[in-house]
Amino acid sequence: QLQASGGGLVQAGDSLRLSCAASGRTLRYVMGWFRQAPGKEREFVAALAWNGAIYYADSVKGRFTISRDNAKNTVYLQMNSLEPEDTAVYFCGLDLTFSPHTVRNRNSYKSWGQETLVTVSS
C-alpha cells in the first residue's frame, strides 16, 4: 500500500514536498510520481528506482527532486519554483518490475496511492 501526502495551495514560485510511504516489501522496485490536470491524461513526473536511477519529465527537470528515505520506506518529491502549470492531482505509484524503458509509462505501475492535490496560483 502507498500513502501519499503533502499537497496544498501555494503561489507561483513557492515550494512543496510530497511524500509517499510504502508498506510491505518493495525490493527491486520503482516508485514514481505522476500527475493529472483537469481534462488531461495522467502524465509522468519523476521516478526513482531501487538501484538509485532517477528519471524526470522535461517539464520539471531542474525544479523537482525525487529522493527516498530507505529507513522509512518513503519517497519524496521536492517541488521548487512551482508554476501554475504544475497544478494537478499528484499520484505516487509502485512498479515492482523495474525497466528503464517503462519507468515513464503509467501502465507499468500496478499500485497507486491516493491522490494529493497541488494548486499553484499565479
PDB file of C-alpha atoms in Angstrom:
ATOM      1  CA  GLN A   1       0.000   0.000   0.000  1.00  0.00           C
ATOM      2  CA  LEU A   2       1.054   3.537  -0.728  1.00  0.00           C
ATOM      3  CA  GLN A   3       0.192   6.586   1.328  1.00  0.00           C
ATOM      4  CA  ALA A   4       0.699   9.953  -0.365  1.00  0.00           C
ATOM      5  CA  SER A   5       0.573  13.329   1.319  1.00  0.00           C
ATOM      6  CA  GLY A   6       1.869  16.871   1.125  1.00  0.00           C
ATOM      7  CA  GLY A   7      -0.281  18.655  -1.407  1.00  0.00           C
ATOM      8  CA  GLY A   8      -1.691  22.112  -0.889  1.00  0.00           C
ATOM      9  CA  LEU A   9      -2.369  25.567  -2.251  1.00  0.00           C
ATOM     10  CA  VAL A  10       0.674  27.726  -2.927  1.00  0.00           C
ATOM     11  CA  GLN A  11       1.662  30.708  -5.017  1.00  0.00           C
ATOM     12  CA  ALA A  12       3.839  30.611  -8.102  1.00  0.00           C
ATOM     13  CA  GLY A  13       7.474  30.363  -7.114  1.00  0.00           C
ATOM     14  CA  ASP A  14       6.756  28.572  -3.847  1.00  0.00           C
ATOM     15  CA  SER A  15       7.800  25.061  -2.868  1.00  0.00           C
ATOM     16  CA  LEU A  16       6.048  21.932  -1.675  1.00  0.00           C
ATOM     17  CA  ARG A  17       7.224  18.475  -0.696  1.00  0.00           C
ATOM     18  CA  LEU A  18       5.125  15.429  -1.422  1.00  0.00           C
ATOM     19  CA  SER A  19       5.651  12.181   0.448  1.00  0.00           C
ATOM     20  CA  CYS A  20       4.768   8.638  -0.496  1.00  0.00           C
ATOM     21  CA  ALA A  21       5.146   5.959   2.150  1.00  0.00           C
ATOM     22  CA  ALA A  22       5.114   2.330   1.088  1.00  0.00           C
ATOM     23  CA  SER A  23       4.179  -0.574   3.317  1.00  0.00           C
ATOM     24  CA  GLY A  24       5.427  -4.072   2.767  1.00  0.00           C
ATOM     25  CA  ARG A  25       8.455  -5.272   0.900  1.00  0.00           C
ATOM     26  CA  THR A  26       9.449  -3.233  -2.130  1.00  0.00           C
ATOM     27  CA  LEU A  27      12.548  -4.979  -3.459  1.00  0.00           C
ATOM     28  CA  ARG A  28      13.711  -4.220  -6.996  1.00  0.00           C
ATOM     29  CA  TYR A  29      11.083  -1.547  -7.275  1.00  0.00           C
ATOM     30  CA  VAL A  30      10.460   1.761  -8.919  1.00  0.00           C
ATOM     31  CA  MET A  31       8.488   4.441  -7.163  1.00  0.00           C
ATOM     32  CA  GLY A  32       7.169   7.135  -9.405  1.00  0.00           C
ATOM     33  CA  TRP A  33       5.163  10.310  -9.297  1.00  0.00           C
ATOM     34  CA  PHE A  34       2.544  11.113 -11.885  1.00  0.00           C
ATOM     35  CA  ARG A  35       0.088  13.964 -12.142  1.00  0.00           C
ATOM     36  CA  GLN A  36      -3.195  14.619 -13.821  1.00  0.00           C
ATOM     37  CA  ALA A  37      -4.530  18.063 -14.600  1.00  0.00           C
ATOM     38  CA  PRO A  38      -8.216  18.639 -15.342  1.00  0.00           C
ATOM     39  CA  GLY A  39      -9.092  17.379 -18.789  1.00  0.00           C
ATOM     40  CA  LYS A  40      -5.683  15.821 -19.336  1.00  0.00           C
ATOM     41  CA  GLU A  41      -4.235  12.361 -19.083  1.00  0.00           C
ATOM     42  CA  ARG A  42      -2.083  11.218 -16.211  1.00  0.00           C
ATOM     43  CA  GLU A  43       1.496  12.138 -17.028  1.00  0.00           C
ATOM     44  CA  PHE A  44       4.853  11.088 -15.727  1.00  0.00           C
ATOM     45  CA  VAL A  45       6.685  13.447 -13.373  1.00  0.00           C
ATOM     46  CA  ALA A  46       9.589  11.601 -11.776  1.00  0.00           C
ATOM     47  CA  ALA A  47      10.726   8.138 -10.753  1.00  0.00           C
ATOM     48  CA  LEU A  48      13.341   6.609  -8.509  1.00  0.00           C
ATOM     49  CA  ALA A  49      14.468   3.026  -8.971  1.00  0.00           C
ATOM     50  CA  TRP A  50      15.804   0.661  -6.303  1.00  0.00           C
ATOM     51  CA  ASN A  51      19.303   0.997  -7.750  1.00  0.00           C
ATOM     52  CA  GLY A  52      19.275   4.786  -7.432  1.00  0.00           C
ATOM     53  CA  ALA A  53      18.456   5.577 -11.041  1.00  0.00           C
ATOM     54  CA  ILE A  54      16.399   8.754 -11.315  1.00  0.00           C
ATOM     55  CA  TYR A  55      14.161   9.919 -14.103  1.00  0.00           C
ATOM     56  CA  TYR A  56      12.386  13.242 -14.625  1.00  0.00           C
ATOM     57  CA  ALA A  57       9.947  14.674 -17.098  1.00  0.00           C
ATOM     58  CA  ASP A  58      11.477  17.507 -19.069  1.00  0.00           C
ATOM     59  CA  SER A  59       8.860  19.902 -17.721  1.00  0.00           C
ATOM     60  CA  VAL A  60      10.071  19.504 -14.130  1.00  0.00           C
ATOM     61  CA  LYS A  61      13.775  18.884 -14.599  1.00  0.00           C
ATOM     62  CA  GLY A  62      15.782  21.347 -12.552  1.00  0.00           C
ATOM     63  CA  ARG A  63      12.822  22.275 -10.376  1.00  0.00           C
ATOM     64  CA  PHE A  64      11.711  18.968  -8.843  1.00  0.00           C
ATOM     65  CA  THR A  65      13.844  16.489  -6.943  1.00  0.00           C
ATOM     66  CA  ILE A  66      12.896  12.931  -6.105  1.00  0.00           C
ATOM     67  CA  SER A  67      14.567  11.208  -3.171  1.00  0.00           C
ATOM     68  CA  ARG A  68      13.955   8.438  -0.679  1.00  0.00           C
ATOM     69  CA  ASP A  69      14.405   7.502   2.931  1.00  0.00           C
ATOM     70  CA  ASN A  70      15.013   3.757   2.987  1.00  0.00           C
ATOM     71  CA  ALA A  71      14.527   3.527   6.732  1.00  0.00           C
ATOM     72  CA  LYS A  72      11.038   4.957   6.371  1.00  0.00           C
ATOM     73  CA  ASN A  73      10.329   3.281   3.019  1.00  0.00           C
ATOM     74  CA  THR A  74       9.259   6.690   1.800  1.00  0.00           C
ATOM     75  CA  VAL A  75       9.861   8.569  -1.420  1.00  0.00           C
ATOM     76  CA  TYR A  76       9.719  12.346  -1.563  1.00  0.00           C
ATOM     77  CA  LEU A  77       9.103  14.806  -4.356  1.00  0.00           C
ATOM     78  CA  GLN A  78      10.538  18.200  -3.565  1.00  0.00           C
ATOM     79  CA  MET A  79       8.907  20.730  -5.859  1.00  0.00           C
ATOM     80  CA  ASN A  80      10.534  24.125  -6.148  1.00  0.00           C
ATOM     81  CA  SER A  81       9.750  27.127  -8.318  1.00  0.00           C
ATOM     82  CA  LEU A  82       6.215  25.906  -8.744  1.00  0.00           C
ATOM     83  CA  GLU A  83       4.263  27.210 -11.699  1.00  0.00           C
ATOM     84  CA  PRO A  84       0.519  27.381 -12.334  1.00  0.00           C
ATOM     85  CA  GLU A  85       1.070  24.667 -14.952  1.00  0.00           C
ATOM     86  CA  ASP A  86       2.077  22.314 -12.124  1.00  0.00           C
ATOM     87  CA  THR A  87      -1.466  22.420 -10.786  1.00  0.00           C
ATOM     88  CA  ALA A  88      -2.747  18.864 -10.807  1.00  0.00           C
ATOM     89  CA  VAL A  89      -3.683  15.889  -8.756  1.00  0.00           C
ATOM     90  CA  TYR A  90      -0.488  14.016  -7.959  1.00  0.00           C
ATOM     91  CA  PHE A  91      -0.230  10.249  -7.540  1.00  0.00           C
ATOM     92  CA  CYS A  92       2.589   8.034  -6.404  1.00  0.00           C
ATOM     93  CA  GLY A  93       2.904   4.617  -7.953  1.00  0.00           C
ATOM     94  CA  LEU A  94       4.876   1.461  -7.383  1.00  0.00           C
ATOM     95  CA  ASP A  95       6.278  -0.711 -10.124  1.00  0.00           C
ATOM     96  CA  LEU A  96       7.805  -3.986  -9.000  1.00  0.00           C
ATOM     97  CA  THR A  97       9.342  -4.783 -12.377  1.00  0.00           C
ATOM     98  CA  PHE A  98      11.948  -2.139 -12.995  1.00  0.00           C
ATOM     99  CA  SER A  99      12.920  -1.368 -16.562  1.00  0.00           C
ATOM    100  CA  PRO A 100      14.424   1.917 -17.726  1.00  0.00           C
ATOM    101  CA  HIS A 101      12.216   1.565 -20.788  1.00  0.00           C
ATOM    102  CA  THR A 102       8.967   1.638 -18.847  1.00  0.00           C
ATOM    103  CA  VAL A 103       9.513   3.958 -15.878  1.00  0.00           C
ATOM    104  CA  ARG A 104       7.659   6.756 -17.655  1.00  0.00           C
ATOM    105  CA  ASN A 105       4.723   4.527 -18.581  1.00  0.00           C
ATOM    106  CA  ARG A 106       1.849   4.751 -16.137  1.00  0.00           C
ATOM    107  CA  ASN A 107       0.620   1.326 -17.212  1.00  0.00           C
ATOM    108  CA  SER A 108       3.739  -0.228 -15.670  1.00  0.00           C
ATOM    109  CA  TYR A 109       2.696   0.847 -12.198  1.00  0.00           C
ATOM    110  CA  LYS A 110       0.331  -1.598 -10.540  1.00  0.00           C
ATOM    111  CA  SER A 111      -0.119   0.035  -7.159  1.00  0.00           C
ATOM    112  CA  TRP A 112      -1.168   3.612  -6.600  1.00  0.00           C
ATOM    113  CA  GLY A 113      -1.508   5.814  -3.576  1.00  0.00           C
ATOM    114  CA  GLN A 114      -4.431   8.142  -3.067  1.00  0.00           C
ATOM    115  CA  GLU A 115      -4.304  11.453  -4.860  1.00  0.00           C
ATOM    116  CA  THR A 116      -2.927  14.605  -3.366  1.00  0.00           C
ATOM    117  CA  LEU A 117      -3.911  17.936  -4.867  1.00  0.00           C
ATOM    118  CA  VAL A 118      -1.377  20.606  -5.715  1.00  0.00           C
ATOM    119  CA  THR A 119      -2.753  24.007  -6.673  1.00  0.00           C
ATOM    120  CA  VAL A 120      -0.416  26.775  -7.754  1.00  0.00           C
ATOM    121  CA  SER A 121      -1.904  30.233  -8.070  1.00  0.00           C
ATOM    122  CA  SER A 122      -0.384  32.914 -10.286  1.00  0.00           C
TER     123      SER A 122
END
